Amino acid sequence: MEHEEAARLEEAKTDMLLDGKGDGESNPEGVRKDDGAAAPQGVIEDMEETLTKALQKAGKNMEDSMVAAYIALLLGCLIQDSRDNAVKVRDYLPNKDFDIMVKMLKKFLNFMHLANVVGSTGMKSIQRVIDILEAT
């Protein structure tokens, strides 16, 4: 669950950075050019640096999200045929339920669908694990 939390934190940091509430390094003057005039080279470099930071943070967020989703998928497979395993896994979860795992797997499934990287059989397998977690 650490990876899910890390992904959520990175997502929040990226949102703040993109909203201009970043780490204080991206635009020290706090001036924004919206008048159509050409921006000075320093402002363009600041914008490029901000974009680079946002992409790095998004990459870290994606990495944490993928690790969390794969862990949830593995645990879901582990508990699908065993009530005892389900009870043991649930005891280690923050709220003693599978909601956080279901949330991560739904995000993962949506990403896989959008990226079109998994066939219908793989999608059905992931959906089956989601259904099992929701019913347990």
Short mmCIF file of N, CA, C and O in Angstrom, two decimals, residues 8-110:
data_model
loop_
_atom_site.label_atom_id
_atom_site.label_comp_id
_atom_site.label_asym_id
_atom_site.label_seq_id
_atom_site.Cartn_x
_atom_site.Cartn_y
_atom_site.Cartn_z
N ARG A 8 -0.21 8.60 -4.97
CA ARG A 8 -1.15 9.68 -4.66
C ARG A 8 -0.38 10.96 -4.31
O ARG A 8 -0.74 12.06 -4.74
N LEU A 9 0.70 10.85 -3.55
CA LEU A 9 1.50 12.02 -3.19
C LEU A 9 2.17 12.64 -4.41
O LEU A 9 2.19 13.86 -4.56
N GLU A 10 2.72 11.80 -5.30
CA GLU A 10 3.36 12.33 -6.51
C GLU A 10 2.33 13.01 -7.40
O GLU A 10 2.61 14.04 -8.01
N GLU A 11 1.13 12.46 -7.47
CA GLU A 11 0.08 13.07 -8.26
C GLU A 11 -0.29 14.45 -7.71
O GLU A 11 -0.47 15.41 -8.45
N ALA A 12 -0.38 14.55 -6.38
CA ALA A 12 -0.69 15.84 -5.76
C ALA A 12 0.43 16.84 -6.00
O ALA A 12 0.16 18.02 -6.30
N LYS A 13 1.69 16.40 -5.91
CA LYS A 13 2.81 17.30 -6.17
C LYS A 13 2.80 17.78 -7.61
O LYS A 13 3.06 18.96 -7.88
N THR A 14 2.51 16.88 -8.53
CA THR A 14 2.47 17.26 -9.95
C THR A 14 1.35 18.26 -10.20
O THR A 14 1.54 19.24 -10.93
N ASP A 15 0.20 18.02 -9.60
CA ASP A 15 -0.92 18.96 -9.75
C ASP A 15 -0.54 20.34 -9.24
O ASP A 15 -0.83 21.35 -9.87
N MET A 16 0.13 20.39 -8.07
CA MET A 16 0.54 21.68 -7.52
C MET A 16 1.55 22.37 -8.44
O MET A 16 1.47 23.57 -8.66
N LEU A 17 2.47 21.60 -8.98
CA LEU A 17 3.48 22.15 -9.87
C LEU A 17 2.83 22.72 -11.13
O LEU A 17 3.15 23.83 -11.56
N LEU A 18 1.90 21.98 -11.69
CA LEU A 18 1.23 22.44 -12.91
C LEU A 18 0.29 23.62 -12.65
O LEU A 18 0.05 24.44 -13.54
N ASP A 19 -0.21 23.73 -11.43
CA ASP A 19 -1.08 24.86 -11.07
C ASP A 19 -0.29 26.10 -10.70
O ASP A 19 -0.86 27.12 -10.34
N GLY A 20 1.04 26.02 -10.76
CA GLY A 20 1.87 27.17 -10.44
C GLY A 20 2.14 27.33 -8.97
O GLY A 20 2.62 28.35 -8.52
N LYS A 21 1.81 26.31 -8.18
CA LYS A 21 2.05 26.36 -6.74
C LYS A 21 3.22 25.45 -6.39
O LYS A 21 3.29 24.90 -5.32
N GLY A 22 4.14 25.31 -7.34
CA GLY A 22 5.23 24.35 -7.23
C GLY A 22 6.14 24.58 -6.06
O GLY A 22 5.79 25.22 -5.08
N ASP A 23 7.38 24.13 -6.23
CA ASP A 23 8.32 24.13 -5.14
C ASP A 23 9.03 25.47 -4.97
O ASP A 23 10.00 25.55 -4.24
N GLY A 24 8.57 26.49 -5.64
CA GLY A 24 9.15 27.81 -5.47
C GLY A 24 10.30 28.09 -6.40
O GLY A 24 10.82 29.19 -6.43
N GLU A 25 10.73 27.10 -7.17
CA GLU A 25 11.86 27.29 -8.06
C GLU A 25 11.43 27.64 -9.48
O GLU A 25 12.19 28.21 -10.23
N SER A 26 10.21 27.32 -9.84
CA SER A 26 9.82 27.42 -11.24
C SER A 26 9.58 28.84 -11.72
O SER A 26 9.87 29.17 -12.85
N ASN A 27 9.03 29.72 -10.89
CA ASN A 27 8.74 31.07 -11.33
C ASN A 27 8.90 32.02 -10.16
O ASN A 27 7.92 32.42 -9.54
N PRO A 28 10.13 32.40 -9.84
CA PRO A 28 10.37 33.19 -8.63
C PRO A 28 9.70 34.55 -8.64
O PRO A 28 9.32 35.07 -7.61
N GLU A 29 9.51 35.14 -9.82
CA GLU A 29 8.88 36.46 -9.85
C GLU A 29 7.36 36.37 -9.70
O GLU A 29 6.70 37.34 -9.36
N GLY A 30 6.81 35.20 -9.98
CA GLY A 30 5.37 35.04 -9.91
C GLY A 30 4.65 35.78 -11.02
O GLY A 30 3.47 36.04 -10.97
N VAL A 31 5.37 36.14 -12.10
CA VAL A 31 4.79 36.91 -13.20
C VAL A 31 4.43 35.95 -14.31
O VAL A 31 5.20 35.08 -14.68
N ARG A 32 3.26 36.16 -14.87
CA ARG A 32 2.79 35.32 -15.95
C ARG A 32 2.49 36.18 -17.15
O ARG A 32 1.77 37.16 -17.05
N LYS A 33 3.00 35.81 -18.31
CA LYS A 33 2.78 36.58 -19.54
C LYS A 33 1.59 36.00 -20.26
O LYS A 33 1.65 34.89 -20.75
N ASP A 34 0.50 36.73 -20.33
CA ASP A 34 -0.67 36.31 -21.09
C ASP A 34 -1.04 37.34 -22.14
O ASP A 34 -2.10 37.24 -22.75
N ASP A 35 -0.19 38.34 -22.39
CA ASP A 35 -0.55 39.41 -23.30
C ASP A 35 -0.13 39.15 -24.74
O ASP A 35 -0.27 39.99 -25.61
N GLY A 36 0.38 37.96 -25.03
CA GLY A 36 0.76 37.61 -26.38
C GLY A 36 2.16 38.06 -26.74
O GLY A 36 2.66 37.72 -27.81
N ALA A 37 2.81 38.81 -25.91
CA ALA A 37 4.17 39.27 -26.18
C ALA A 37 5.13 38.10 -26.00
O ALA A 37 4.88 37.18 -25.23
N ALA A 38 6.23 38.17 -26.72
CA ALA A 38 7.24 37.12 -26.61
C ALA A 38 7.83 37.13 -25.20
O ALA A 38 8.17 38.18 -24.67
N ALA A 39 7.93 35.95 -24.62
CA ALA A 39 8.48 35.83 -23.28
C ALA A 39 10.00 35.86 -23.35
O ALA A 39 10.59 35.35 -24.29
N PRO A 40 10.64 36.46 -22.35
CA PRO A 40 12.10 36.46 -22.31
C PRO A 40 12.64 35.04 -22.20
O PRO A 40 11.96 34.14 -21.71
N GLN A 41 13.87 34.84 -22.63
CA GLN A 41 14.50 33.52 -22.63
C GLN A 41 14.48 32.88 -21.24
O GLN A 41 14.23 31.69 -21.11
N GLY A 42 14.69 33.67 -20.19
CA GLY A 42 14.68 33.13 -18.83
C GLY A 42 13.34 32.54 -18.45
O GLY A 42 13.27 31.51 -17.80
N VAL A 43 12.26 33.19 -18.88
CA VAL A 43 10.91 32.68 -18.58
C VAL A 43 10.67 31.38 -19.33
O VAL A 43 10.11 30.43 -18.78
N ILE A 44 11.13 31.31 -20.57
CA ILE A 44 10.96 30.09 -21.36
C ILE A 44 11.74 28.95 -20.72
O ILE A 44 11.24 27.83 -20.61
N GLU A 45 12.96 29.23 -20.27
CA GLU A 45 13.76 28.20 -19.60
C GLU A 45 13.08 27.74 -18.31
O GLU A 45 13.09 26.55 -18.00
N ASP A 46 12.49 28.68 -17.56
CA ASP A 46 11.76 28.32 -16.34
C ASP A 46 10.57 27.42 -16.67
O ASP A 46 10.29 26.45 -15.96
N MET A 47 9.87 27.75 -17.75
CA MET A 47 8.72 26.94 -18.16
C MET A 47 9.17 25.54 -18.57
O MET A 47 8.52 24.55 -18.23
N GLU A 48 10.28 25.46 -19.31
CA GLU A 48 10.80 24.16 -19.72
C GLU A 48 11.22 23.34 -18.51
O GLU A 48 10.97 22.13 -18.44
N GLU A 49 11.84 23.99 -17.54
CA GLU A 49 12.26 23.31 -16.32
C GLU A 49 11.04 22.80 -15.55
O GLU A 49 11.03 21.68 -15.04
N THR A 50 10.01 23.63 -15.47
CA THR A 50 8.78 23.23 -14.79
C THR A 50 8.15 22.04 -15.48
O THR A 50 7.71 21.09 -14.82
N LEU A 51 8.10 22.08 -16.81
CA LEU A 51 7.53 20.96 -17.57
C LEU A 51 8.35 19.69 -17.35
O LEU A 51 7.78 18.61 -17.16
N THR A 52 9.65 19.81 -17.36
CA THR A 52 10.52 18.65 -17.13
C THR A 52 10.27 18.05 -15.75
O THR A 52 10.15 16.84 -15.60
N LYS A 53 10.16 18.92 -14.75
CA LYS A 53 9.88 18.44 -13.38
C LYS A 53 8.53 17.74 -13.33
O LYS A 53 8.39 16.69 -12.69
N ALA A 54 7.54 18.32 -13.98
CA ALA A 54 6.20 17.72 -13.98
C ALA A 54 6.23 16.34 -14.65
O ALA A 54 5.60 15.40 -14.15
N LEU A 55 6.96 16.22 -15.75
CA LEU A 55 7.05 14.93 -16.43
C LEU A 55 7.78 13.89 -15.57
O LEU A 55 7.40 12.73 -15.54
N GLN A 56 8.83 14.32 -14.87
CA GLN A 56 9.54 13.40 -13.98
C GLN A 56 8.64 12.94 -12.85
O GLN A 56 8.62 11.76 -12.49
N LYS A 57 7.89 13.86 -12.28
CA LYS A 57 6.98 13.50 -11.19
C LYS A 57 5.86 12.59 -11.71
O LYS A 57 5.46 11.65 -11.03
N ALA A 58 5.36 12.87 -12.91
CA ALA A 58 4.33 12.02 -13.50
C ALA A 58 4.87 10.62 -13.75
O ALA A 58 4.16 9.63 -13.54
N GLY A 59 6.12 10.53 -14.18
CA GLY A 59 6.73 9.23 -14.39
C GLY A 59 6.85 8.45 -13.10
O GLY A 59 6.58 7.25 -13.05
N LYS A 60 7.23 9.12 -12.04
CA LYS A 60 7.33 8.48 -10.72
C LYS A 60 5.94 8.04 -10.25
O LYS A 60 5.78 6.95 -9.71
N ASN A 61 4.94 8.89 -10.47
CA ASN A 61 3.57 8.56 -10.12
C ASN A 61 3.12 7.31 -10.88
O ASN A 61 2.53 6.40 -10.30
N MET A 62 3.42 7.26 -12.17
CA MET A 62 3.02 6.12 -12.99
C MET A 62 3.72 4.85 -12.50
O MET A 62 3.10 3.79 -12.39
N GLU A 63 5.00 4.96 -12.17
CA GLU A 63 5.74 3.81 -11.68
C GLU A 63 5.12 3.28 -10.39
O GLU A 63 4.87 2.07 -10.25
N ASP A 64 4.84 4.16 -9.45
CA ASP A 64 4.24 3.74 -8.17
C ASP A 64 2.85 3.15 -8.40
O ASP A 64 2.48 2.16 -7.76
N SER A 65 2.09 3.74 -9.29
CA SER A 65 0.74 3.23 -9.58
C SER A 65 0.80 1.83 -10.19
O SER A 65 0.00 0.96 -9.84
N MET A 66 1.75 1.61 -11.10
CA MET A 66 1.86 0.30 -11.75
C MET A 66 2.29 -0.77 -10.74
O MET A 66 1.74 -1.87 -10.73
N VAL A 67 3.24 -0.43 -9.88
CA VAL A 67 3.69 -1.40 -8.87
C VAL A 67 2.52 -1.73 -7.93
O VAL A 67 2.27 -2.91 -7.64
N ALA A 68 1.79 -0.72 -7.49
CA ALA A 68 0.65 -0.95 -6.60
C ALA A 68 -0.41 -1.82 -7.28
O ALA A 68 -0.98 -2.72 -6.66
N ALA A 69 -0.67 -1.56 -8.56
CA ALA A 69 -1.68 -2.33 -9.29
C ALA A 69 -1.25 -3.79 -9.45
O ALA A 69 -2.06 -4.70 -9.26
N TYR A 70 0.01 -4.00 -9.77
CA TYR A 70 0.48 -5.39 -9.92
C TYR A 70 0.47 -6.13 -8.59
O TYR A 70 0.14 -7.32 -8.54
N ILE A 71 0.80 -5.45 -7.51
CA ILE A 71 0.73 -6.08 -6.19
C ILE A 71 -0.73 -6.44 -5.88
O ILE A 71 -1.02 -7.54 -5.40
N ALA A 72 -1.64 -5.52 -6.16
CA ALA A 72 -3.07 -5.79 -5.93
C ALA A 72 -3.53 -6.97 -6.79
O ALA A 72 -4.30 -7.82 -6.32
N LEU A 73 -3.06 -7.02 -8.02
CA LEU A 73 -3.44 -8.12 -8.91
C LEU A 73 -2.92 -9.46 -8.38
O LEU A 73 -3.65 -10.45 -8.35
N LEU A 74 -1.67 -9.47 -7.94
CA LEU A 74 -1.10 -10.70 -7.38
C LEU A 74 -1.83 -11.15 -6.12
O LEU A 74 -2.15 -12.34 -5.95
N LEU A 75 -2.11 -10.20 -5.24
CA LEU A 75 -2.85 -10.55 -4.02
C LEU A 75 -4.26 -11.01 -4.35
O LEU A 75 -4.79 -11.92 -3.71
N GLY A 76 -4.87 -10.38 -5.34
CA GLY A 76 -6.21 -10.81 -5.77
C GLY A 76 -6.20 -12.24 -6.27
O GLY A 76 -7.12 -13.02 -5.99
N CYS A 77 -5.18 -12.60 -7.04
CA CYS A 77 -5.05 -13.98 -7.52
C CYS A 77 -4.83 -14.94 -6.35
O CYS A 77 -5.35 -16.05 -6.34
N LEU A 78 -4.08 -14.49 -5.37
CA LEU A 78 -3.79 -15.33 -4.20
C LEU A 78 -5.05 -15.64 -3.40
O LEU A 78 -5.20 -16.76 -2.89
N ILE A 79 -5.95 -14.69 -3.31
CA ILE A 79 -7.13 -14.90 -2.46
C ILE A 79 -8.35 -15.44 -3.21
O ILE A 79 -9.33 -15.80 -2.57
N GLN A 80 -8.29 -15.54 -4.52
CA GLN A 80 -9.49 -15.89 -5.28
C GLN A 80 -10.07 -17.26 -4.93
O GLN A 80 -11.27 -17.46 -5.03
N ASP A 81 -9.25 -18.18 -4.49
CA ASP A 81 -9.76 -19.51 -4.16
C ASP A 81 -9.60 -19.86 -2.69
O ASP A 81 -9.73 -21.02 -2.31
N SER A 82 -9.30 -18.87 -1.85
CA SER A 82 -9.02 -19.18 -0.46
C SER A 82 -9.56 -18.10 0.47
O SER A 82 -9.04 -16.98 0.50
N ARG A 83 -10.57 -18.44 1.22
CA ARG A 83 -11.11 -17.53 2.23
C ARG A 83 -10.05 -17.20 3.29
O ARG A 83 -9.97 -16.08 3.77
N ASP A 84 -9.25 -18.21 3.64
CA ASP A 84 -8.21 -17.99 4.66
C ASP A 84 -7.21 -16.94 4.18
O ASP A 84 -6.81 -16.06 4.96
N ASN A 85 -6.78 -17.04 2.94
CA ASN A 85 -5.86 -16.04 2.40
C ASN A 85 -6.50 -14.66 2.36
O ASN A 85 -5.84 -13.66 2.63
N ALA A 86 -7.78 -14.61 2.03
CA ALA A 86 -8.49 -13.33 1.99
C ALA A 86 -8.49 -12.68 3.37
O ALA A 86 -8.25 -11.47 3.50
N VAL A 87 -8.74 -13.46 4.39
CA VAL A 87 -8.75 -12.94 5.75
C VAL A 87 -7.36 -12.45 6.15
O VAL A 87 -7.21 -11.36 6.72
N LYS A 88 -6.33 -13.22 5.81
CA LYS A 88 -4.96 -12.84 6.16
C LYS A 88 -4.55 -11.55 5.46
O LYS A 88 -3.95 -10.67 6.08
N VAL A 89 -4.87 -11.44 4.17
CA VAL A 89 -4.51 -10.23 3.42
C VAL A 89 -5.27 -9.03 3.95
O VAL A 89 -4.71 -7.95 4.15
N ARG A 90 -6.56 -9.22 4.21
CA ARG A 90 -7.40 -8.11 4.70
C ARG A 90 -6.87 -7.55 6.02
O ARG A 90 -6.93 -6.35 6.26
N ASP A 91 -6.33 -8.41 6.85
CA ASP A 91 -5.79 -7.96 8.14
C ASP A 91 -4.62 -6.98 7.99
O ASP A 91 -4.37 -6.18 8.88
N TYR A 92 -3.93 -7.03 6.88
CA TYR A 92 -2.79 -6.14 6.65
C TYR A 92 -3.19 -4.82 5.98
O TYR A 92 -2.36 -3.91 5.87
N LEU A 93 -4.41 -4.71 5.52
CA LEU A 93 -4.85 -3.50 4.81
C LEU A 93 -5.30 -2.42 5.79
O LEU A 93 -5.80 -2.73 6.88
N PRO A 94 -5.13 -1.16 5.40
CA PRO A 94 -5.43 -0.03 6.30
C PRO A 94 -6.84 -0.06 6.90
O PRO A 94 -7.00 0.09 8.10
N ASN A 95 -7.85 -0.25 6.10
CA ASN A 95 -9.23 -0.25 6.61
C ASN A 95 -9.82 -1.65 6.72
O ASN A 95 -11.03 -1.80 6.84
N LYS A 96 -8.96 -2.63 6.65
CA LYS A 96 -9.39 -4.04 6.73
C LYS A 96 -10.40 -4.40 5.65
O LYS A 96 -11.27 -5.24 5.83
N ASP A 97 -10.31 -3.71 4.49
CA ASP A 97 -11.13 -4.07 3.34
C ASP A 97 -10.30 -3.93 2.07
O ASP A 97 -9.17 -3.45 2.09
N PHE A 98 -10.86 -4.35 0.95
CA PHE A 98 -10.12 -4.37 -0.30
C PHE A 98 -10.39 -3.14 -1.17
O PHE A 98 -10.00 -3.13 -2.34
N ASP A 99 -11.01 -2.11 -0.63
CA ASP A 99 -11.36 -0.93 -1.43
C ASP A 99 -10.15 -0.30 -2.11
O ASP A 99 -10.22 0.08 -3.28
N ILE A 100 -9.05 -0.17 -1.40
CA ILE A 100 -7.87 0.47 -1.97
C ILE A 100 -7.30 -0.37 -3.12
O ILE A 100 -6.84 0.17 -4.14
N MET A 101 -7.37 -1.69 -2.99
CA MET A 101 -6.89 -2.57 -4.05
C MET A 101 -7.81 -2.49 -5.26
O MET A 101 -7.34 -2.46 -6.41
N VAL A 102 -9.10 -2.45 -5.02
CA VAL A 102 -10.07 -2.35 -6.12
C VAL A 102 -9.85 -1.03 -6.87
O VAL A 102 -9.86 -1.01 -8.11
N LYS A 103 -9.65 0.04 -6.13
CA LYS A 103 -9.42 1.35 -6.75
C LYS A 103 -8.20 1.31 -7.66
O LYS A 103 -8.24 1.79 -8.80
N MET A 104 -7.10 0.74 -7.17
CA MET A 104 -5.87 0.66 -7.97
C MET A 104 -6.08 -0.22 -9.20
O MET A 104 -5.61 0.12 -10.29
N LEU A 105 -6.77 -1.32 -9.05
CA LEU A 105 -6.99 -2.22 -10.19
C LEU A 105 -7.91 -1.59 -11.23
O LEU A 105 -7.72 -1.81 -12.43
N LYS A 106 -8.88 -0.81 -10.79
CA LYS A 106 -9.75 -0.13 -11.75
C LYS A 106 -8.98 0.91 -12.55
O LYS A 106 -9.16 1.04 -13.76
N LYS A 107 -8.09 1.65 -11.87
CA LYS A 107 -7.23 2.60 -12.59
C LYS A 107 -6.34 1.88 -13.59
O LYS A 107 -6.15 2.31 -14.72
N PHE A 108 -5.78 0.76 -13.14
CA PHE A 108 -4.90 -0.05 -13.98
C PHE A 108 -5.65 -0.57 -15.20
O PHE A 108 -5.16 -0.48 -16.33
N LEU A 109 -6.84 -1.09 -14.98
CA LEU A 109 -7.66 -1.61 -16.07
C LEU A 109 -8.01 -0.51 -17.06
O LEU A 109 -7.93 -0.72 -18.27
N ASN A 110 -8.36 0.66 -16.54
CA ASN A 110 -8.68 1.78 -17.41
C ASN A 110 -7.46 2.18 -18.25
O ASN A 110 -7.56 2.43 -19.45
#
